[in-house]
Coordinates of C-alpha atoms and ligand atoms in Angstrom, one line a residue:
M1 CA 33.7 14.9 44.1
K2 CA 35.8 12.0 42.6
I3 CA 39.0 11.6 44.6
Y4 CA 41.6 9.1 43.5
L5 CA 43.9 8.2 46.4
L6 CA 47.0 6.4 45.1
N7 CA 50.0 4.5 46.8
P8 CA 51.9 4.8 43.6
P9 CA 53.9 2.0 41.6
F10 CA 57.4 1.6 42.5
V11 CA 59.5 -1.5 43.3
H12 CA 57.9 -4.5 44.1
R13 CA 56.2 -4.6 47.8
Y14 CA 57.6 -1.3 48.7
S15 CA 56.6 -0.4 52.1
R16 CA 56.2 3.5 51.7
N17 CA 54.6 3.7 54.8
S18 CA 57.2 1.9 57.2
R19 CA 59.7 3.9 59.3
W20 CA 62.7 3.2 56.7
A21 CA 60.4 3.2 53.6
A22 CA 62.0 0.2 51.3
R23 CA 61.3 -3.5 50.6
C24 CA 61.5 -5.3 53.7
R25 CA 64.2 -8.2 54.2
G26 CA 61.7 -10.0 56.3
G27 CA 59.1 -9.9 53.3
A28 CA 57.0 -7.5 55.4
L29 CA 54.3 -5.3 53.5
Y30 CA 52.7 -2.5 55.2
Y31 CA 49.1 -1.1 54.7
P32 CA 49.0 2.3 53.1
I33 CA 47.8 3.3 56.3
W34 CA 47.8 7.2 56.0
L35 CA 46.1 7.2 52.8
S36 CA 43.3 4.9 54.3
Y37 CA 42.3 7.1 57.1
T38 CA 42.2 9.9 54.8
A39 CA 39.9 7.5 52.3
G40 CA 37.6 7.0 55.3
L41 CA 37.5 10.7 56.2
L42 CA 36.5 11.8 52.5
E43 CA 33.8 9.0 52.2
K44 CA 32.5 10.2 55.6
E45 CA 32.1 13.8 53.7
G46 CA 30.4 12.3 51.0
H47 CA 33.0 12.2 48.3
N48 CA 33.2 9.2 45.7
V49 CA 36.8 7.7 46.7
K50 CA 39.1 5.1 44.9
L51 CA 42.2 3.7 46.9
V52 CA 44.8 2.0 45.1
D53 CA 47.7 0.2 46.5
S54 CA 50.2 -0.4 43.4
P55 CA 52.9 -2.1 45.5
A56 CA 50.6 -4.8 46.9
W57 CA 48.9 -5.0 43.6
G58 CA 51.9 -5.2 41.5
W59 CA 50.3 -2.6 39.5
D60 CA 52.6 -0.3 36.9
L61 CA 52.1 3.2 36.0
E62 CA 50.2 1.8 32.7
N63 CA 47.8 -0.1 35.1
V64 CA 47.2 3.2 37.2
K65 CA 46.8 5.2 34.0
E66 CA 44.0 3.0 32.5
D67 CA 42.4 2.5 36.0
A68 CA 42.4 6.6 36.6
K69 CA 41.1 7.3 33.3
K70 CA 37.9 4.9 33.9
F71 CA 37.5 6.6 37.3
K72 CA 37.8 10.1 36.0
P73 CA 38.8 12.0 39.2
D74 CA 38.5 15.3 39.9
L75 CA 41.2 15.2 42.6
I76 CA 44.5 12.9 42.4
V77 CA 46.3 12.4 45.8
V78 CA 49.6 10.6 45.5
E79 CA 51.5 9.5 48.8
S80 CA 55.4 9.7 48.6
N81 CA 58.3 9.1 50.6
F82 CA 61.9 10.1 50.6
Q83 CA 63.2 7.1 49.1
S84 CA 60.8 7.1 46.0
L85 CA 60.1 11.1 45.6
T86 CA 61.1 11.4 42.0
N87 CA 59.1 8.3 40.9
D88 CA 56.1 9.4 42.7
V89 CA 56.1 12.8 41.3
M90 CA 56.6 11.3 37.6
V91 CA 53.5 8.8 38.5
A92 CA 51.6 11.9 39.6
K93 CA 52.2 13.9 36.6
G94 CA 51.9 10.9 34.3
I95 CA 48.5 10.5 35.4
K96 CA 47.2 14.0 35.4
T97 CA 48.6 14.6 31.8
E98 CA 45.5 12.1 31.0
M99 CA 42.7 14.1 32.5
D100 CA 41.4 17.3 33.7
A101 CA 42.2 16.9 37.8
V102 CA 44.2 18.5 40.5
S103 CA 47.2 16.6 41.6
V104 CA 48.3 16.7 45.4
L105 CA 51.5 15.1 46.9
V106 CA 51.3 13.9 50.5
G107 CA 53.8 12.2 52.8
P108 CA 56.8 13.3 54.7
P109 CA 58.7 14.7 51.6
T110 CA 56.2 17.5 51.4
S111 CA 57.1 19.0 54.8
Q112 CA 61.0 19.0 53.8
F113 CA 60.8 20.0 49.9
P114 CA 57.6 21.6 49.1
E115 CA 59.2 24.1 46.6
K116 CA 60.8 21.5 44.7
I117 CA 57.7 19.3 44.5
L118 CA 55.7 21.9 43.0
N119 CA 58.5 23.0 40.6
D120 CA 58.5 19.5 39.3
G121 CA 55.1 20.2 38.3
I122 CA 52.6 18.9 41.0
D123 CA 49.6 21.4 42.0
I124 CA 49.7 21.1 45.6
A125 CA 52.1 19.8 48.4
A126 CA 50.1 18.9 51.2
R127 CA 52.4 19.2 54.4
F128 CA 52.7 17.1 57.5
E129 CA 49.6 15.2 58.7
Y130 CA 47.0 15.5 55.9
D131 CA 43.6 13.9 56.1
F132 CA 41.7 17.3 56.9
T133 CA 43.9 19.1 54.7
I134 CA 42.7 16.8 51.8
R135 CA 39.2 17.2 53.0
D136 CA 39.5 20.8 52.9
I137 CA 41.0 21.2 49.4
A138 CA 38.3 19.0 48.0
K139 CA 35.7 21.2 49.5
T140 CA 37.6 24.5 48.2
I141 CA 37.5 23.0 44.8
E142 CA 34.0 22.0 44.8
E143 CA 33.1 25.5 46.0
G144 CA 35.3 27.0 43.2
K145 CA 37.4 29.2 45.7
R146 CA 41.0 30.0 46.0
F147 CA 43.6 27.8 47.9
E148 CA 44.7 30.9 50.2
H149 CA 42.7 29.9 53.3
I150 CA 43.8 26.2 53.4
K151 CA 46.1 25.6 56.1
G152 CA 49.2 23.1 55.5
I153 CA 49.7 23.7 51.8
S154 CA 51.9 25.0 49.3
Y155 CA 50.8 25.7 45.8
K156 CA 51.7 27.8 42.9
E157 CA 49.7 30.8 41.9
K158 CA 50.9 33.0 38.8
G159 CA 54.1 31.0 38.7
K160 CA 55.1 32.0 42.2
V161 CA 55.4 29.6 45.0
I162 CA 53.2 30.2 47.9
H163 CA 53.4 28.4 51.4
N164 CA 50.2 28.7 53.1
P165 CA 50.8 28.8 57.1
D166 CA 50.9 25.3 58.8
R167 CA 47.9 23.5 60.0
K168 CA 47.5 22.7 63.5
F169 CA 48.0 18.7 64.4
I170 CA 44.6 17.6 64.7
T171 CA 43.4 16.9 68.3
S172 CA 42.5 13.8 70.0
K173 CA 38.6 14.5 69.6
E174 CA 39.2 15.0 65.9
L175 CA 41.0 11.7 65.7
D176 CA 37.7 10.1 67.0
E177 CA 36.0 11.8 64.1
I178 CA 37.8 9.8 61.4
P179 CA 36.3 6.3 60.5
F180 CA 38.0 3.1 61.5
V181 CA 40.8 2.2 59.1
S182 CA 40.0 -1.2 59.3
K183 CA 36.8 -0.5 57.6
V184 CA 38.6 1.3 54.9
Y185 CA 40.9 -2.1 54.5
K186 CA 37.9 -4.4 54.2
K187 CA 36.1 -2.2 51.5
Y188 CA 39.4 -1.6 49.3
L189 CA 42.0 -3.8 50.1
N190 CA 42.9 -7.3 50.5
I191 CA 44.3 -7.8 53.9
K192 CA 46.2 -11.1 52.9
N193 CA 48.5 -8.9 51.0
Y194 CA 49.7 -7.6 54.1
F195 CA 52.3 -9.2 56.4
L196 CA 54.7 -8.2 59.1
S197 CA 57.2 -10.8 60.1
H198 CA 56.6 -9.9 63.9
T199 CA 52.7 -10.5 63.9
L200 CA 50.4 -13.3 63.4
F201 CA 49.1 -13.4 59.8
P202 CA 46.5 -12.1 58.7
M203 CA 46.9 -8.8 60.6
V204 CA 45.8 -5.0 60.6
Q205 CA 47.8 -1.9 61.4
I206 CA 45.7 0.8 63.4
F207 CA 46.6 3.9 65.2
T208 CA 45.1 4.8 68.5
G209 CA 47.0 7.8 68.8
R210 CA 49.7 10.0 66.6
G211 CA 52.9 11.8 67.4
C212 CA 55.6 11.3 69.7
P213 CA 57.1 13.4 72.4
N214 CA 60.3 11.9 72.5
Q215 CA 63.6 13.4 71.2
C216 CA 65.6 10.7 69.1
T217 CA 67.6 12.3 66.6
F218 CA 67.2 10.0 64.0
C219 CA 63.5 9.6 64.1
S220 CA 61.4 10.9 61.0
W221 CA 57.7 10.8 61.9
P222 CA 57.5 13.4 64.4
E223 CA 59.7 16.0 62.1
T224 CA 58.2 15.2 58.8
L225 CA 54.5 13.8 59.5
M226 CA 53.0 13.6 63.0
G227 CA 54.4 16.2 65.3
R228 CA 55.7 15.7 69.0
R229 CA 52.5 15.6 70.8
Y230 CA 50.9 12.3 71.4
R231 CA 47.2 12.8 70.5
V232 CA 44.9 10.0 71.4
R233 CA 41.6 8.3 70.1
S234 CA 39.1 7.8 73.0
V235 CA 39.4 4.5 74.8
G236 CA 35.9 3.6 73.6
N237 CA 36.4 4.5 70.3
V238 CA 39.6 2.4 70.0
I239 CA 37.7 -0.7 71.6
D240 CA 34.4 -0.2 69.2
E241 CA 37.3 -0.7 66.3
F242 CA 38.7 -3.7 68.1
E243 CA 35.3 -4.9 68.3
Y244 CA 34.4 -4.3 64.7
I245 CA 37.4 -6.2 63.7
T246 CA 36.4 -9.1 65.6
K247 CA 32.9 -9.0 64.0
E248 CA 33.7 -8.0 60.7
L249 CA 37.1 -9.2 59.9
P250 CA 37.0 -12.7 61.7
E251 CA 40.2 -14.0 59.6
V252 CA 42.3 -11.4 61.2
K253 CA 44.7 -13.0 63.9
E254 CA 46.3 -9.7 65.3
I255 CA 45.8 -6.1 65.5
F256 CA 49.1 -4.3 65.4
I257 CA 49.0 -1.0 67.2
E258 CA 51.2 1.4 65.2
D259 CA 51.3 4.5 67.2
D260 CA 54.8 5.7 67.9
T261 CA 54.6 4.7 71.4
F262 CA 51.6 3.5 72.6
T263 CA 53.1 3.1 76.1
I264 CA 53.7 6.5 76.8
N265 CA 50.6 7.0 79.1
K266 CA 50.3 4.1 81.7
R267 CA 46.7 5.2 82.9
R268 CA 45.4 4.9 79.3
I269 CA 46.9 1.4 78.8
K270 CA 45.0 0.4 81.9
E271 CA 41.8 1.7 80.5
V272 CA 42.4 0.3 77.1
C273 CA 42.9 -3.0 78.7
S274 CA 40.2 -3.1 81.2
E275 CA 37.8 -1.7 78.3
I276 CA 39.3 -5.0 76.1
K277 CA 38.2 -7.3 79.0
R278 CA 34.9 -5.7 80.1
R279 CA 33.8 -6.3 76.6
R280 CA 35.3 -10.0 76.6
L281 CA 36.9 -9.5 73.1
K282 CA 39.4 -12.4 72.6
I283 CA 41.4 -10.7 69.8
I284 CA 45.2 -10.7 70.1
W285 CA 47.0 -7.5 69.8
S286 CA 50.6 -6.1 69.7
C287 CA 52.2 -2.7 69.9
N288 CA 55.3 -0.4 69.7
A289 CA 56.9 0.2 73.0
R290 CA 59.6 2.2 74.5
A291 CA 62.0 0.3 77.2
D292 CA 60.9 2.3 79.9
L293 CA 57.6 0.4 80.5
D294 CA 57.1 -1.0 83.9
Y295 CA 56.1 -4.6 84.6
E296 CA 52.9 -3.6 86.2
S297 CA 51.6 -2.5 82.9
M298 CA 53.0 -5.3 81.0
K299 CA 50.9 -7.9 83.1
V300 CA 47.8 -5.9 82.5
M301 CA 48.4 -6.0 78.7
K302 CA 49.2 -9.4 78.8
K303 CA 45.9 -10.4 80.4
A304 CA 44.0 -8.3 77.9
G305 CA 45.7 -10.2 74.8
C306 CA 48.8 -8.3 74.3
R307 CA 51.3 -10.8 72.5
L308 CA 54.3 -8.6 71.6
L309 CA 56.1 -5.5 72.2
D310 CA 58.1 -3.9 69.4
V311 CA 60.9 -2.0 70.8
G312 CA 63.5 0.3 69.6
Y313 CA 66.5 -0.6 71.6
E314 CA 68.9 0.7 69.0
S315 CA 72.1 0.2 70.4
G316 CA 73.9 -1.9 73.0
S317 CA 76.2 1.1 73.9
D318 CA 75.3 3.4 76.2
K319 CA 77.6 6.3 74.5
I320 CA 75.6 5.6 71.2
L321 CA 72.4 5.9 73.1
K322 CA 73.4 9.1 74.7
N323 CA 74.4 10.6 71.2
I324 CA 71.1 9.8 69.7
K325 CA 68.9 11.2 72.5
K326 CA 67.2 7.9 73.2
G327 CA 66.6 8.6 76.6
I328 CA 67.1 5.1 77.6
T329 CA 70.1 3.4 78.9
T330 CA 71.1 -0.3 78.2
D331 CA 70.2 -1.1 81.7
D332 CA 66.9 -0.1 81.0
S333 CA 66.5 -2.2 78.3
R334 CA 67.8 -5.0 80.4
K335 CA 65.1 -4.4 83.0
F336 CA 62.5 -4.1 80.2
T337 CA 63.4 -7.3 78.5
K338 CA 63.3 -9.3 81.8
D339 CA 60.3 -7.8 82.6
A340 CA 58.6 -8.4 79.4
K341 CA 59.7 -12.1 79.4
R342 CA 58.2 -12.6 82.9
A343 CA 55.0 -11.1 82.1
G344 CA 54.9 -13.4 79.0
L345 CA 54.9 -11.0 76.3
M346 CA 57.1 -11.5 73.3
I347 CA 59.6 -9.0 71.8
L348 CA 60.6 -7.7 68.6
G349 CA 63.9 -5.8 69.4
D350 CA 65.0 -2.9 66.8
F351 CA 68.7 -2.2 66.5
I352 CA 70.3 0.4 64.3
L353 CA 74.0 0.4 63.2
G354 CA 76.0 3.3 62.1
M355 CA 74.8 6.2 64.3
P356 CA 77.1 8.9 65.3
G357 CA 79.9 8.0 67.3
E358 CA 79.8 4.3 66.0
T359 CA 82.9 2.2 66.0
K360 CA 83.8 -1.4 65.7
E361 CA 83.8 -1.8 69.3
T362 CA 80.2 -0.2 69.7
A363 CA 78.9 -2.2 66.6
E364 CA 80.2 -5.6 68.8
K365 CA 78.6 -4.2 71.8
T366 CA 75.2 -3.9 70.0
I367 CA 75.8 -7.6 68.6
N368 CA 76.7 -9.2 72.0
F369 CA 74.1 -7.2 73.6
A370 CA 71.4 -8.6 71.3
K371 CA 72.6 -12.0 72.3
E372 CA 72.6 -11.3 75.9
I373 CA 69.2 -10.1 76.2
K374 CA 67.6 -12.3 73.3
P375 CA 64.7 -10.7 72.1
N376 CA 62.2 -13.5 70.2
I377 CA 62.8 -11.7 67.0
V378 CA 65.5 -8.9 66.0
Q379 CA 65.9 -6.3 63.3
F380 CA 69.3 -4.6 62.7
A381 CA 69.2 -1.7 60.1
V382 CA 71.9 0.5 58.8
A383 CA 71.2 4.1 59.9
T384 CA 69.7 6.1 57.3
P385 CA 69.7 9.8 57.8
I386 CA 66.2 11.2 56.9
P387 CA 65.7 15.0 55.8
G388 CA 64.3 17.0 58.8
T389 CA 66.2 15.1 61.5
E390 CA 69.1 16.0 63.4
F391 CA 70.9 13.2 62.4
Y392 CA 70.5 14.0 59.0
D393 CA 72.0 17.4 59.6
Y394 CA 74.8 16.0 61.5
V395 CA 76.0 13.8 58.5
K396 CA 75.4 16.4 55.9
E397 CA 77.1 19.1 57.6
N398 CA 80.0 16.8 58.5
G399 CA 80.5 15.4 55.1
F400 CA 79.6 11.9 56.1
L401 CA 76.6 11.8 53.8
L402 CA 77.5 9.8 50.6
V403 CA 74.6 11.0 48.3
A404 CA 72.7 13.9 47.2
D405 CA 69.4 12.5 48.2
L406 CA 67.7 9.5 49.8
E407 CA 66.5 8.0 46.7
E408 CA 70.0 6.3 46.5
S409 CA 69.6 4.6 49.9
L410 CA 67.6 1.5 47.9
D411 CA 69.3 -0.8 45.7
K412 CA 67.6 -1.8 42.4
D413 CA 65.4 -4.3 44.0
G414 CA 64.2 -1.8 46.7
F415 CA 66.3 -2.9 49.6
Q416 CA 67.7 -0.6 52.1
K417 CA 71.8 0.2 51.6
C418 CA 74.2 2.4 53.4
I419 CA 74.6 5.9 52.4
I420 CA 76.7 7.2 55.3
S421 CA 80.5 6.5 55.8
Y422 CA 82.6 8.0 59.0
P423 CA 86.3 8.1 58.7
D424 CA 86.7 5.6 61.6
F425 CA 83.6 3.3 60.7
T426 CA 83.3 3.1 56.8
K427 CA 79.9 2.4 54.8
E428 CA 81.5 -1.3 54.1
D429 CA 81.9 -1.6 57.9
I430 CA 78.1 -0.6 58.8
E431 CA 77.0 -3.1 56.1
N432 CA 79.2 -5.7 57.0
Y433 CA 78.3 -5.4 60.6
V434 CA 74.5 -5.5 60.0
D435 CA 75.0 -8.8 58.0
K436 CA 77.1 -10.2 60.6
A437 CA 74.6 -9.3 63.6
L438 CA 71.8 -10.8 61.4
K439 CA 73.4 -13.8 60.7
E440 CA 74.9 -14.6 64.3
Y441 CA 71.5 -13.9 65.8
Y442 CA 69.4 -15.9 63.4
L443 CA 71.8 -18.8 62.7
S444 CA 72.9 -19.3 66.4
P445 CA 71.7 -22.4 68.2
S446 CA 70.3 -20.2 71.0
F447 CA 67.9 -18.7 68.4
I448 CA 66.8 -21.9 67.1
L449 CA 65.9 -22.7 71.0
T450 CA 64.2 -19.4 71.0
A451 CA 62.1 -20.2 67.8
M452 CA 61.3 -23.7 69.0
K453 CA 59.8 -22.1 72.2
N454 CA 57.8 -19.6 70.0
V455 CA 56.3 -22.5 68.0
F456 CA 55.0 -24.0 71.4
R457 CA 53.3 -20.8 72.3
K458 CA 49.6 -20.3 72.1
N459 CA 49.3 -19.9 68.2
G460 CA 52.4 -21.8 67.6
L461 CA 51.2 -23.1 64.1
H462 CA 50.5 -19.1 63.0
E463 CA 54.2 -18.4 64.8
L464 CA 55.7 -20.8 62.7
K465 CA 54.1 -19.8 59.5
G466 CA 55.3 -16.2 60.0
M467 CA 58.9 -17.6 61.0
V468 CA 59.0 -19.7 57.8
M469 CA 58.0 -16.7 55.5
S470 CA 60.4 -14.5 57.0
A471 CA 63.5 -17.0 57.4
K472 CA 62.8 -17.7 53.3
V473 CA 63.0 -14.1 52.4
F474 CA 66.2 -13.8 54.8
M475 CA 67.8 -16.7 53.2
K476 CA 67.2 -15.3 49.7
Y477 CA 68.6 -11.8 51.1
I478 CA 71.8 -13.5 52.2
E479 CA 72.2 -15.4 48.9
R480 CA 71.7 -12.3 46.9
K481 CA 74.5 -10.7 49.1
K482 CA 76.9 -13.6 48.1
Ligands
LIG501 S1 60.5 7.2 70.7 FE1 60.4 6.1 69.0 S2 59.0 7.3 67.5 FE2 59.6 8.5 69.3 S3 61.2 9.8 68.5 FE3 62.1 7.9 69.5 S4 62.1 6.4 67.7 FE4 60.7 8.0 67.1

């Protein structure tokens, strides 16, 4: 069967697969990672697949229509996120009108708004994690059967919306059955199109496991896509992919492990690291981490080539951390940061301003906290409530949400803007504090010192290139705000 997998056109360099789907201020562009995993699985099943990444290629709807017409797919799979939902549905319909194919929408909004998506003209909404769901849809169409046995989909029959039961999240064993995503990148994408400000360039993003058991009230992935159980690929399978990347994509300077929290299982970290060392792989890698990681694990990771930990500190106020159920205190974060630096690991620190209970005092605390612990790189984001999360329900029920849907959370250029306002801490306060935090951090003499230290590290030239790219985009953003 011919299957067209589309990351649809929207604003330029829109990172549909990032945690807060938007155009990134640091110029980052994420791989269409979930679609790529599905592409690999479908190819393995013998399908003729085409993977298209419009935001990376600068394609508009006409480009896509023309390309899809040539490919003549039987099945069109279009990825969506809340911030671009109307656009994504419109694109999927636009292509479908030109050909006789079944349209499927995938991505976070399908788990929250399947009915709306179907009523807007899409044939099937594949809810939550969707690799095996798409495989089953393709098989069912090929066999000419009805959709009633496919778990995890919503569709219409005789004008009536039908929600089939949820599909179980795929198991650790099944994760090993999905081909390496890096093989898919090599075949379909240009790795030089993708950039994360905190990794060496070029990089690849992979998952070694999916799902997160933590309870952060603002976090959308567990609620809308991957669930609350951390399922993992076998260590051998993960390191086989590391080895594949080393041999087949020699230009790659870094692997970024996108698991929500790669550092949950300390024993697995040790196993992964000792397998990297046993095979004498020299590739550099980084990962997401939680601020409860211990020093011993950090040392092991560093020795196995780990370069940076991307950690969600979120706030410098313990009151806010409690409100968002982070399960981490500022003292945990202080210890984590000290240990990571002692182990020789770099840190990207993520902060959010505008969480429930935020005031000018707590926002100041967060800015001062960042300056105190001095991560190598920081990100400050405005709090964005994502449907399906406790945070979203809270702001909606209390009248703090300023818009009807998340599409209004991006400005005309695709950058994130604030869509909430509290009586004591307004939308303007949140935006002003994010700008203030970024400026105070990046334009301070102590950051210049930190930046200099980065440049004198191993791979200093690559560190410098990444920093220059980010700095350029950051300065443009500041200019635009003026
Ligand atoms: S630990 Fe990270 S991935 Fe897990 S729920 Fe919290 S923010 Fe989300």
